[in-house]
Amino acid sequence: MSRRIPPLLIGFAVACHVWSGPTCARQAAAESELRAIAAEGERLWTQSPDPSNPVACATCHHDPAKTRGWAASFPKFKPLPPPHSRVMTLLQANAEAVERHYRLPNPLPAATAITAFLTAQGAGIPISPGISAGQPVFPARMRELAASVVRGERLYARSCGQCHKPFDLAPSATAFPRVVEGRAEPLEGFIERHQSLGQQLSWDGQATADIMAYLMSQAAGRPIGHHTYQASTEGKEGS
Amino acid sequence: MIRVILFAGLASLMVALAVPPDATAAAVIMGTVKNEAGKPLPGLALLEKGEIHNNKWERGALVGADGRFRIELTGGGQYGLHVYSSGYIYSPEAVKVETGKTLEVKVILDPEPTRANTPLIKKAGFFPWEARQGKATFVKVDVADPNGDLGPQVLAFNAATKRAYAMDPPKRITDLKANFPNGVYQLEVDTSKGPINPRDWHFVVADHQCNTTDILSFPHEPKPLKVVGKP
């Protein structure tokens, strides 16, 4: 039941095939832009922007069979040197890595692009926060994630719940990053700029990760992403 | 009676010698280390006890020329396994081993594309602490990182005791994500039961960007760094 494609979406897709009006054109343009962002993400994944330090993400993480499941496994507890370990979203984890390895002054655009790439790479994989295929499950990490979900539920009820029911919003949350006015927008960015929250939540903060942990717990089992992207590294496992 | 006791003691000793070493280990992590082309790589396999990157180093093993290693543990649980080989980016991996079980891992290391950012262990030395009449010895390494982002992974491994250590930085740092300074890192070793044997000691350093030194083993004379290159 949870994996059913909403009838409205089916109707929309059929309508776009029959009559490609301006809405469909905008949709196609957004898809195309998102693919471009995913392509940029793949470039950043495989190539360091710092010529003096050529170590890129793909230097170590070059096997798509291993990275394909990453997007669906977030939010999850990220072990970092103390005291920085915490539950993170994929974007937050990417931003942390981009900041550390690429030393970009603003890690958000690169992290968003890499998130788009990894999400597209893993499109269709069922969401399973905290659990990556082929990796051991660590009880302590799952407890941290469970605590994050509880915090997120409280925060959601206080800040978002008056307008949005979680089971309405959770499916949409799986379709980020998206393109808004030609720019990639991660869900964390949307939460940050959302006016009605009553409090400012930063895209990289724990509270944002908690809300997303709650939403993703509601979306567990649904497929991640909303489009596919044929990465140039696909089919070249271990290359 | 004395004969019986002697016989029993001798029998116990023979049994103890006949039993393989892992029989006393509550858990074992063993594995192979290779490059992408399948060539075995020698080096070090060191463990953090608990969550990976917590900097609580415990056990370790030398990785042989055949690329194999074996770490015997006093108990199962969660560990952070870090594998190092000269010229390669180190590999960190969170692992879980159950008490009474053996975990087998396969590690593939990727070569460092450049050594321009690789930290350097300039020298290592062993200095008995005079004030404690030789009962403690300082093990010291002088470390420099060209891109200035050393982290807590300034590590020493004693192959005789199979203990791994994070060495103390020149100044106290509580935030392990902070950049650690260049300079002399040290470790105080209890030598009340016997002097240190420098041949037992191996050193390796990795910075926050995973740039990894060559492993410095006896006679602890650094060699020029080489790029291994993709196989």
Short mmCIF file of N, CA and C in Angstrom, two decimals, chain A residues 79-161:
data_model
loop_
_atom_site.label_atom_id
_atom_site.label_comp_id
_atom_site.label_asym_id
_atom_site.label_seq_id
_atom_site.Cartn_x
_atom_site.Cartn_y
_atom_site.Cartn_z
N PRO A 79 29.34 8.42 12.63
CA PRO A 79 30.43 8.46 13.60
C PRO A 79 31.51 9.44 13.15
N LEU A 80 31.73 10.44 13.94
CA LEU A 80 32.77 11.44 13.66
C LEU A 80 33.62 11.58 14.91
N PRO A 81 34.79 12.19 14.80
CA PRO A 81 35.59 12.37 16.00
C PRO A 81 34.78 13.12 17.08
N PRO A 82 34.83 12.63 18.32
CA PRO A 82 34.07 13.29 19.39
C PRO A 82 34.43 14.76 19.51
N PRO A 83 33.49 15.64 19.78
CA PRO A 83 32.10 15.38 20.14
C PRO A 83 31.13 15.56 18.97
N HIS A 84 31.55 15.26 17.76
CA HIS A 84 30.76 15.63 16.59
C HIS A 84 29.86 14.52 16.04
N SER A 85 29.96 13.33 16.60
CA SER A 85 29.08 12.25 16.12
C SER A 85 27.63 12.61 16.39
N ARG A 86 26.77 12.38 15.42
CA ARG A 86 25.34 12.63 15.61
C ARG A 86 24.55 12.07 14.44
N VAL A 87 23.24 12.11 14.57
CA VAL A 87 22.38 11.72 13.44
C VAL A 87 22.46 12.83 12.40
N MET A 88 22.69 12.44 11.16
CA MET A 88 22.81 13.40 10.07
C MET A 88 21.96 12.97 8.88
N THR A 89 21.60 13.96 8.10
CA THR A 89 20.98 13.66 6.81
C THR A 89 22.10 13.43 5.80
N LEU A 90 21.74 12.91 4.64
CA LEU A 90 22.75 12.68 3.60
C LEU A 90 23.42 13.99 3.22
N LEU A 91 22.63 15.05 3.09
CA LEU A 91 23.19 16.35 2.72
C LEU A 91 24.19 16.82 3.79
N GLN A 92 23.80 16.69 5.04
CA GLN A 92 24.68 17.14 6.13
C GLN A 92 25.98 16.33 6.16
N ALA A 93 25.85 15.03 5.94
CA ALA A 93 27.05 14.18 5.92
C ALA A 93 27.94 14.55 4.73
N ASN A 94 27.30 14.81 3.58
CA ASN A 94 28.08 15.21 2.41
C ASN A 94 28.76 16.55 2.65
N ALA A 95 28.04 17.48 3.28
CA ALA A 95 28.62 18.80 3.55
C ALA A 95 29.82 18.69 4.48
N GLU A 96 29.70 17.82 5.46
CA GLU A 96 30.81 17.62 6.40
C GLU A 96 32.03 17.08 5.64
N ALA A 97 31.79 16.13 4.75
CA ALA A 97 32.90 15.52 3.99
C ALA A 97 33.49 16.51 2.99
N VAL A 98 32.61 17.28 2.34
CA VAL A 98 33.07 18.27 1.35
C VAL A 98 33.92 19.35 2.04
N GLU A 99 33.46 19.77 3.20
CA GLU A 99 34.18 20.79 3.95
C GLU A 99 35.58 20.28 4.36
N ARG A 100 35.62 19.03 4.77
CA ARG A 100 36.88 18.46 5.27
C ARG A 100 37.82 18.13 4.12
N HIS A 101 37.30 17.52 3.08
CA HIS A 101 38.19 17.04 2.02
C HIS A 101 38.46 18.11 0.95
N TYR A 102 37.42 18.87 0.60
CA TYR A 102 37.59 19.83 -0.50
C TYR A 102 37.86 21.25 0.01
N ARG A 103 37.61 21.46 1.29
CA ARG A 103 37.86 22.76 1.92
C ARG A 103 37.19 23.91 1.18
N LEU A 104 35.97 23.69 0.74
CA LEU A 104 35.23 24.76 0.08
C LEU A 104 34.67 25.69 1.15
N PRO A 105 34.74 27.03 0.91
CA PRO A 105 34.24 27.95 1.92
C PRO A 105 32.74 27.79 2.19
N ASN A 106 31.97 27.49 1.14
CA ASN A 106 30.54 27.20 1.32
C ASN A 106 30.28 25.79 0.78
N PRO A 107 30.14 24.81 1.66
CA PRO A 107 30.01 23.43 1.17
C PRO A 107 28.63 23.09 0.63
N LEU A 108 27.63 23.98 0.83
CA LEU A 108 26.24 23.62 0.53
C LEU A 108 26.00 23.30 -0.96
N PRO A 109 26.44 24.15 -1.91
CA PRO A 109 26.14 23.81 -3.32
C PRO A 109 26.74 22.47 -3.75
N ALA A 110 28.01 22.24 -3.37
CA ALA A 110 28.65 20.97 -3.75
C ALA A 110 27.96 19.80 -3.06
N ALA A 111 27.62 19.98 -1.78
CA ALA A 111 26.96 18.90 -1.05
C ALA A 111 25.58 18.60 -1.64
N THR A 112 24.88 19.65 -2.08
CA THR A 112 23.56 19.45 -2.69
C THR A 112 23.68 18.67 -4.00
N ALA A 113 24.69 19.05 -4.79
CA ALA A 113 24.88 18.36 -6.07
C ALA A 113 25.25 16.89 -5.84
N ILE A 114 26.13 16.64 -4.88
CA ILE A 114 26.53 15.26 -4.59
C ILE A 114 25.33 14.47 -4.03
N THR A 115 24.52 15.16 -3.23
CA THR A 115 23.31 14.50 -2.71
C THR A 115 22.37 14.14 -3.85
N ALA A 116 22.23 15.06 -4.82
CA ALA A 116 21.38 14.77 -5.99
C ALA A 116 21.93 13.56 -6.76
N PHE A 117 23.25 13.52 -6.89
CA PHE A 117 23.88 12.39 -7.61
C PHE A 117 23.63 11.07 -6.89
N LEU A 118 23.89 11.06 -5.57
CA LEU A 118 23.72 9.81 -4.82
C LEU A 118 22.26 9.38 -4.74
N THR A 119 21.36 10.38 -4.64
CA THR A 119 19.93 10.06 -4.59
C THR A 119 19.48 9.46 -5.92
N ALA A 120 19.97 10.06 -7.02
CA ALA A 120 19.62 9.53 -8.34
C ALA A 120 20.22 8.15 -8.55
N GLN A 121 21.45 7.98 -8.05
CA GLN A 121 22.12 6.69 -8.19
C GLN A 121 21.34 5.59 -7.46
N GLY A 122 20.74 5.98 -6.33
CA GLY A 122 20.01 4.99 -5.53
C GLY A 122 18.51 5.02 -5.76
N ALA A 123 18.07 5.73 -6.81
CA ALA A 123 16.62 5.88 -7.04
C ALA A 123 15.93 4.51 -7.09
N GLY A 124 14.84 4.43 -6.35
CA GLY A 124 14.04 3.20 -6.37
C GLY A 124 14.35 2.26 -5.22
N ILE A 125 15.46 2.48 -4.53
CA ILE A 125 15.80 1.60 -3.40
C ILE A 125 14.92 1.97 -2.21
N PRO A 126 14.35 0.99 -1.55
CA PRO A 126 13.46 1.30 -0.42
C PRO A 126 14.21 2.02 0.71
N ILE A 127 13.55 3.03 1.25
CA ILE A 127 14.13 3.81 2.34
C ILE A 127 14.25 2.94 3.58
N SER A 128 15.46 2.97 4.17
CA SER A 128 15.70 2.15 5.38
C SER A 128 16.66 2.91 6.28
N PRO A 129 16.17 3.96 6.96
CA PRO A 129 17.08 4.80 7.75
C PRO A 129 17.95 3.99 8.71
N GLY A 130 19.23 4.28 8.68
CA GLY A 130 20.17 3.64 9.60
C GLY A 130 20.71 2.31 9.13
N ILE A 131 20.16 1.80 8.04
CA ILE A 131 20.56 0.45 7.61
C ILE A 131 21.07 0.50 6.17
N SER A 132 22.31 0.10 5.98
CA SER A 132 22.87 0.01 4.64
C SER A 132 23.06 -1.45 4.29
N ALA A 133 22.68 -1.80 3.07
CA ALA A 133 22.82 -3.19 2.64
C ALA A 133 24.27 -3.63 2.73
N GLY A 134 24.49 -4.79 3.29
CA GLY A 134 25.84 -5.33 3.38
C GLY A 134 26.65 -4.82 4.55
N GLN A 135 26.08 -3.91 5.31
CA GLN A 135 26.79 -3.35 6.46
C GLN A 135 26.16 -3.88 7.75
N PRO A 136 27.00 -4.07 8.78
CA PRO A 136 26.41 -4.51 10.05
C PRO A 136 25.52 -3.43 10.65
N VAL A 137 24.54 -3.86 11.42
CA VAL A 137 23.67 -2.91 12.12
C VAL A 137 24.21 -2.77 13.55
N PHE A 138 24.47 -1.54 13.95
CA PHE A 138 25.03 -1.30 15.27
C PHE A 138 23.93 -0.80 16.20
N PRO A 139 23.61 -1.56 17.26
CA PRO A 139 22.49 -1.18 18.14
C PRO A 139 22.63 0.23 18.70
N ALA A 140 23.83 0.63 19.09
CA ALA A 140 24.01 1.97 19.68
C ALA A 140 23.62 3.06 18.67
N ARG A 141 23.97 2.84 17.41
CA ARG A 141 23.63 3.83 16.37
C ARG A 141 22.11 3.87 16.16
N MET A 142 21.49 2.69 16.19
CA MET A 142 20.03 2.65 15.98
C MET A 142 19.30 3.32 17.14
N ARG A 143 19.88 3.21 18.34
CA ARG A 143 19.26 3.89 19.49
C ARG A 143 19.35 5.41 19.32
N GLU A 144 20.48 5.89 18.82
CA GLU A 144 20.64 7.33 18.57
C GLU A 144 19.63 7.79 17.52
N LEU A 145 19.46 6.97 16.49
CA LEU A 145 18.50 7.31 15.43
C LEU A 145 17.07 7.32 15.98
N ALA A 146 16.76 6.33 16.82
CA ALA A 146 15.41 6.27 17.41
C ALA A 146 15.14 7.51 18.26
N ALA A 147 16.17 7.94 19.00
CA ALA A 147 16.01 9.15 19.83
C ALA A 147 15.81 10.38 18.95
N SER A 148 16.49 10.39 17.80
CA SER A 148 16.35 11.51 16.85
C SER A 148 14.92 11.54 16.28
N VAL A 149 14.38 10.36 15.99
CA VAL A 149 13.01 10.27 15.45
C VAL A 149 12.02 10.82 16.49
N VAL A 150 12.22 10.47 17.75
CA VAL A 150 11.33 10.95 18.82
C VAL A 150 11.40 12.47 18.93
N ARG A 151 12.62 13.00 18.91
CA ARG A 151 12.77 14.47 18.96
C ARG A 151 12.11 15.11 17.75
N GLY A 152 12.33 14.48 16.59
CA GLY A 152 11.76 15.01 15.35
C GLY A 152 10.24 15.00 15.37
N GLU A 153 9.66 13.97 15.94
CA GLU A 153 8.20 13.88 16.01
C GLU A 153 7.64 15.03 16.85
N ARG A 154 8.30 15.28 17.98
CA ARG A 154 7.84 16.38 18.86
C ARG A 154 7.97 17.71 18.13
N LEU A 155 9.10 17.89 17.49
CA LEU A 155 9.36 19.15 16.79
C LEU A 155 8.39 19.34 15.63
N TYR A 156 8.14 18.24 14.94
CA TYR A 156 7.21 18.28 13.81
C TYR A 156 5.81 18.68 14.29
N ALA A 157 5.39 18.04 15.39
CA ALA A 157 4.05 18.33 15.91
C ALA A 157 3.93 19.80 16.31
N ARG A 158 5.01 20.33 16.86
CA ARG A 158 4.99 21.71 17.35
C ARG A 158 5.09 22.71 16.20
N SER A 159 5.94 22.38 15.21
CA SER A 159 6.27 23.38 14.19
C SER A 159 5.57 23.17 12.85
N CYS A 160 5.30 21.93 12.49
CA CYS A 160 4.80 21.67 11.13
C CYS A 160 3.40 21.05 11.13
N GLY A 161 3.09 20.34 12.21
CA GLY A 161 1.92 19.47 12.23
C GLY A 161 0.59 20.17 12.08
#
